[in-house]
Every structure is written in C-alpha cells, then in structure tokens.
Amino acid sequence: MIDRMVEGMVSLDIQGNIEYANKQALHLLNVSDACNNIWELCTQYSLQELQLEFQQTITQQCERHCEVLLALHQPVWLEIHMYPSIDGVTMMLRDITEKKEIEKTIQDNHLKHVLLNEAAHHIISADEPKPMLDQLFTKLADYLDLDIYFNYMYDKESNRLKLLNFQGISDDTAKEIEWLEFGEAVCGYVAESKVRMVVEHINKSDHPRVQLVKGFGIKTYACHPLISYGRLIGTLSFGSSKRSQFTQDELNMIEIICNQVAIALERFLFISELKRSKEEADKANKAKSDFLSMISHELRTPLNTIVGYTNILLECTNERLSSYQEHKLQRIEESSMRLLNLINTIINITSLDSHEPLLYVTRSINLGDIIPETILNIQNYAAIKNIRIIDQTQPFHNKCFLADPYRLTQVIHNLLSNAIKYNHDEGIVYISCEWNHSSMTLFIKDTGIGISDDEVKNIFSPFYRVFHLHYNIEGSGLGLTLSKKWIEEMNGSIDVTSKLGEGSTFSITLPLTNKENSK
Ligand code: ADP
C-alpha cells in the first residue's frame, strides 16, 4: 500500500541514512535501493536548508517542511514534509519541478516587462543620445551580464560608421576603433547587410570578423542594425565576457529595445538638424540685417546733407530763386524727407532684429500726453485729403498705462497716416479706446478702402504692400512691421479687422500701470 502512494516516503536515521524508501521515493530520488545517505543527493545550496529543517524536526519533535533542489541526474525540486519518528525522521516527498519552472517563467517574464518598460521610459524621456544609451546599458547589463556596448552611427559625408557612444572600453581604445568601413568587423557587416548578427563562443572562434571584439574578452555578442523608415542610421551592439551565448528570449528583448532606440536616435538626428537649420537661418538673417543697417547708415549721412542744403537754399536765398527753381527745390526737399524717413524706418527695424538695447524706456503715461499732439501733427495731411478725424478718447485722457511715449506716438502717427492715406475723399477716421482691469486698447477706425481677408494676414510682414488696381498710393510696406515690433517690445499687441470696400480698424493693446491695476 505504501508503494502505491502518490507521494514518496522515506525513513531516515538521525545521520540521514535512508533506512526505507517506497517505490515513488526511489524514483524521485533516482536511487535503486535505500542504502544512500540523503545529504549526498543535495546541492550545496539545498543541503544547509534541509539539514536545518531535519535537526529542528528532531529537536522540536514536530512537523517541518521545505522546498529543495536536489542534484540528481537532472535538477529536481521537491516539496518535503518531515515528521519525527522513534529513531529518526520520516519524510514525505512530492515533485514540484514543474510548478517551480512555471514560477520561474512568470518571474522572468515579469522582470523582462519591468526592464522593457524602464527601457522605453528612458528612451522616450531622454534629451540626449549618450545618457539615454548609458542608462539603458546599465539596466540591461545587470540582467544580461553585459560588459560592453557600441553605438556606431552612419556618417553620410565619409560613407563610414562612426563610434559615437560606448561603454566597457577606454577612451583611447574608442579612438582606435572610431571609424569602421562598411563590411568591416561585426558592426560594419551588420550595417552593410542591415541584418542582425549574433556571435556565440567568440573565445573559440578564429573568424576574422570577430577578432576585434574577441580582443576585448567578449564571448558572446549581438549587433543590431538601427533602421528608421527603411534607412540605416547606425548599429547598436551588446557583448558579454561572462556568458557564451544569449537565450532566444533575451535576443528578442534586445531586438525590441534596439528598434525603440532607432526611433529615438532618428528623433535626436531630426532635432539637431532642425537646430542647425535654425542657426543657419538666424545667421543669414543677421547678415541681411547688418547689411541693411550698414547701407542705411551710409545713405543717411549724405541725405541729411542734401536736406540741410536744400533748407538753406530755400530759407536764405529766396530772393535770387525763380518760382520755378523754388518749386523744384521743394520737390527735392519733399523727396529727400521721404527717403530719410524710409531709411530711418529700416534702421529701426534692423536694430530691433539685432536685439540692440532699446533707447527709450517704457513708463507710466496717459492718453492725454499722446493723442492730442499726434492728431495736431497729422491734421494738415488729413485736411489735404479731405478727411475728418474724430477723437472719442477725451474721457480717458487721464488714465495711465505702460508704454514708451516716443515709440507709441510714432505708431499712432503711422496708423492715423494709413487711415488717411487708404481712405476715400471725405472719409472719417475715429479714435476710441477701451479699458479693462489689466489693459488698455486703442482703436483707429477708418471708412477707407479696406483689406481683403487674403491680404490682411500679410500686412505686418516687411515690405508687404497690397496691390490696388484703381489707386496708386505711395508707401514702403515697412510702417506696420515696425509698429508691430515696437508695440510687442512694450509687451503689447497690435491687431486689425477689415472689410474690403468698407474700412479697417487697427487696435493697439497695452498693459496698465501697477497704479492703475491696484485701483
Ligand atoms: P505702407 O503704407 O508704407 O505701404 P504699411 O506697413 O504701413 O506700409 O502698410 C502695409 C500695407 O497694409 C499697405 O501697403 C496697405 O496696403 C495696407 N494698409 C495699411 N493700413 C491700411 C488701412 N488703414 N486701410 C487699408 N489698407 C491698409
């Protein structure tokens, strides 16, 4: 009956000699008869545990149990229950190898998932390739017993591979193997074939391709091509000097990680390409600004002389000039002044582009300081064009806001001048304003020709002018560009709404002073 039991049963004396074993126990322990000593069957690791439990069963005279790995013809996990007997211990044995294997697979899978998750996290959140790969390697090194990683990147100019990131070798050695030709060593071969290569037992191999890594004491090595959108961007390889091969599961995991790394590296390449393009564009823009600024300064000096001498001629030698000559001189003066204004505008725009420090400072002002004087200065021009200016801002003249008075006056002058210039005969220009708890908005509305929806988004761009079939209106296309830049420098904004044929409304919004805020 004892022989027909599912469990193995063994009687031991106090030395651990097997006095009796049923059929199942003989099978589990892989012995032919009951003449063995149980300790001889244990691995070193399980021996201690088993002996301890054995002693305690005897001394405490109570049931004990444990799970141990026995060193039989193949490893066997046994669950052992021990019961004290008159002259020793009786053990009940059950084979739990399968259960242990399932537990180990579950544990391994869990570890692999944790590792893959952590790897993905590093890859997604990294800002630079080197720290990303180093951190990744540290994580993988523990799990896979790695000693080395190489990341070669494809260098388009030389059509070779360049070692950009690595660990496990010195900087001097890295210098020696910095460049690889396509087809050279394992990485060069992988880059050429775009196929993963896994080499095992390198210490026993004489193949010329693996001699480089063999020289680093590497025994197993897995090299992956890094491919993004079908294009080779480099290779990534991992090597171990402690193991002779990776399992298929481990190789699969390395492959998943390499694919993620390829995407991340492609992202880094793209970002650095964007940065480079932006730097080049900034440089070109600066060169253009510098050139414009230099030319404008050079033009301004002789032009000032022309304006000055024209003035002198007009003022001092009036009597000796015929009215024809005087008229022509006035034309010279007008044109020179227009040219001078244009040059001054260009200088202002280019100096803003080069981020030169502002000459005028934003401070607390009120509308009363600005609006009446600006209207007065433009009144003549409005009268010539038969335009009426209606100021609706008087009730707010004492209210304070933040602005640079010189620049704001220029901007309002520019908007008023446009509202007159692009208006119909007998048109009207309204100036009004609105206040809220944090800002002030000034509106300059005209009843003029208006701007179409297509054009309105471009009018703040330098030199942009709307083409009008029926009107020939002079201008440079720079006034609004400069106005926008200046208002933004004052932490404000400028906007426009317009309807073709009906008129436009330009608005300037500026922050209030602290004093106003606290009211
Ligand atoms: P300019 O008036 O010297 O051409 P701006 O930069 O001041 O340059 O204006 C750019 C363009 O925007 C003008 O050419 C004009 O077509 C359009 N524009 C500006 N203000 C108005 C307005 N009040 N009404 C209609 N069009 C305008």
XYZ file of N, CA and C and ligand atoms in Angstrom, residues 414-415 417-423 444 446 448-451 458-461 463-468 473-483 496 498 503-506, ligand 1:
153
model
N 1.639 106.595 -37.405
C 1.680 105.715 -38.573
C 0.289 105.155 -38.902
N -0.437 104.736 -37.860
C -1.776 104.165 -38.095
C -2.747 105.244 -38.594
N -1.881 107.953 -40.176
C -1.472 108.328 -41.534
C -1.989 107.298 -42.550
N -1.936 105.997 -42.200
C -2.503 104.962 -43.082
C -4.017 105.126 -43.218
N -4.681 105.417 -42.081
C -6.142 105.554 -42.090
C -6.565 106.719 -42.995
N -5.697 107.710 -43.108
C -5.994 108.845 -44.009
C -5.620 108.457 -45.446
N -4.403 107.870 -45.562
C -3.853 107.537 -46.882
C -4.745 106.548 -47.638
N -5.272 105.548 -46.925
C -6.063 104.500 -47.590
C -7.570 104.761 -47.444
N -7.939 106.065 -47.310
C -9.344 106.430 -47.134
C -9.889 107.058 -48.422
N -8.177 102.579 -33.980
C -8.127 103.595 -35.040
C -8.892 103.019 -36.223
N -11.134 103.444 -39.793
C -11.340 104.341 -40.945
C -12.473 103.836 -41.826
N -12.223 103.658 -45.066
C -11.499 103.635 -46.338
C -11.701 102.402 -47.199
N -10.636 102.075 -47.942
C -10.768 101.043 -48.994
C -10.789 99.617 -48.424
N -10.310 99.458 -47.185
C -10.336 98.132 -46.544
C -9.320 97.165 -47.140
N -9.231 96.003 -46.516
C -8.256 94.984 -46.963
C -8.988 93.644 -47.040
N -1.045 89.318 -44.186
C 0.338 89.599 -44.613
C 0.810 91.017 -44.312
N -0.109 91.899 -43.955
C 0.266 93.322 -43.968
C 1.294 93.713 -42.914
N 1.556 92.839 -41.921
C 2.583 93.168 -40.926
C 3.964 92.646 -41.354
N 4.036 91.962 -42.511
C 5.330 91.452 -42.987
C 6.107 92.576 -43.662
N 7.971 94.949 -46.073
C 7.857 95.319 -47.487
C 6.571 94.807 -48.146
N 5.627 94.312 -47.373
C 4.378 93.823 -47.985
C 3.425 94.993 -48.238
N 2.968 95.114 -49.489
C 2.004 96.159 -49.828
C 0.879 95.532 -50.637
N -0.334 95.946 -50.348
C -1.468 95.388 -51.096
C -1.542 96.109 -52.439
N -1.686 95.301 -53.494
C -1.776 95.928 -54.820
C -3.217 96.395 -55.062
N -3.368 97.700 -55.435
C -4.703 98.245 -55.724
C -4.760 98.670 -57.176
N -1.130 104.424 -54.437
C -0.802 105.046 -53.149
C 0.652 104.742 -52.810
N 1.411 105.763 -52.502
C 2.841 105.564 -52.212
C 3.052 104.974 -50.825
N 4.100 104.211 -50.681
C 4.418 103.651 -49.354
C 5.586 102.682 -49.467
N 6.057 102.231 -48.318
C 7.241 101.349 -48.313
C 6.912 99.923 -47.873
N 5.771 99.744 -47.233
C 5.429 98.417 -46.685
C 6.201 98.100 -45.422
N 6.735 99.140 -44.752
C 7.527 98.893 -43.534
C 6.875 99.434 -42.266
N 5.921 100.391 -42.448
C 5.342 101.072 -41.272
C 4.691 100.108 -40.295
N 3.893 99.171 -40.793
C 3.194 98.248 -39.884
C 4.168 97.247 -39.261
N 5.205 96.854 -40.025
C 6.209 95.921 -39.483
C 6.849 96.553 -38.249
N 7.273 97.799 -38.418
C 7.940 98.480 -37.306
C 6.961 98.710 -36.147
N 5.722 99.102 -36.475
C 4.728 99.350 -35.429
C 4.519 98.092 -34.587
N -5.762 93.841 -36.381
C -6.570 94.552 -37.379
C -7.789 93.721 -37.764
N -10.786 94.070 -40.892
C -11.013 94.914 -42.072
C -12.017 94.278 -43.014
N -13.678 99.566 -44.944
C -12.764 100.220 -43.996
C -12.072 99.240 -43.069
N -11.156 99.781 -42.279
C -10.346 98.935 -41.388
C -10.340 99.503 -39.985
N -10.130 98.612 -39.008
C -9.942 99.057 -37.627
C -8.671 98.424 -37.093
N -7.689 99.256 -36.790
C -6.452 98.772 -36.165
C -6.587 98.977 -34.663
P 2.827 101.434 -46.418
O 1.569 102.121 -46.017
O 4.002 102.308 -46.384
O 2.681 100.676 -47.676
P 2.449 99.809 -44.044
O 3.365 98.791 -43.471
O 2.042 100.933 -43.191
O 3.189 100.310 -45.348
O 1.158 99.067 -44.545
C 1.278 97.848 -45.273
C 0.110 97.664 -46.219
O -1.081 97.456 -45.472
C -0.173 98.888 -47.041
O 0.568 98.868 -48.225
C -1.667 98.792 -47.304
O -1.896 98.015 -48.441
C -2.200 98.063 -46.105
N -2.829 99.005 -45.141
C -2.286 99.538 -44.040
N -3.150 100.304 -43.369
C -4.299 100.270 -44.094
C -5.597 100.865 -43.945
N -5.896 101.676 -42.918
N -6.528 100.615 -44.894
C -6.253 99.786 -45.923
N -5.052 99.208 -46.136
C -4.094 99.441 -45.235
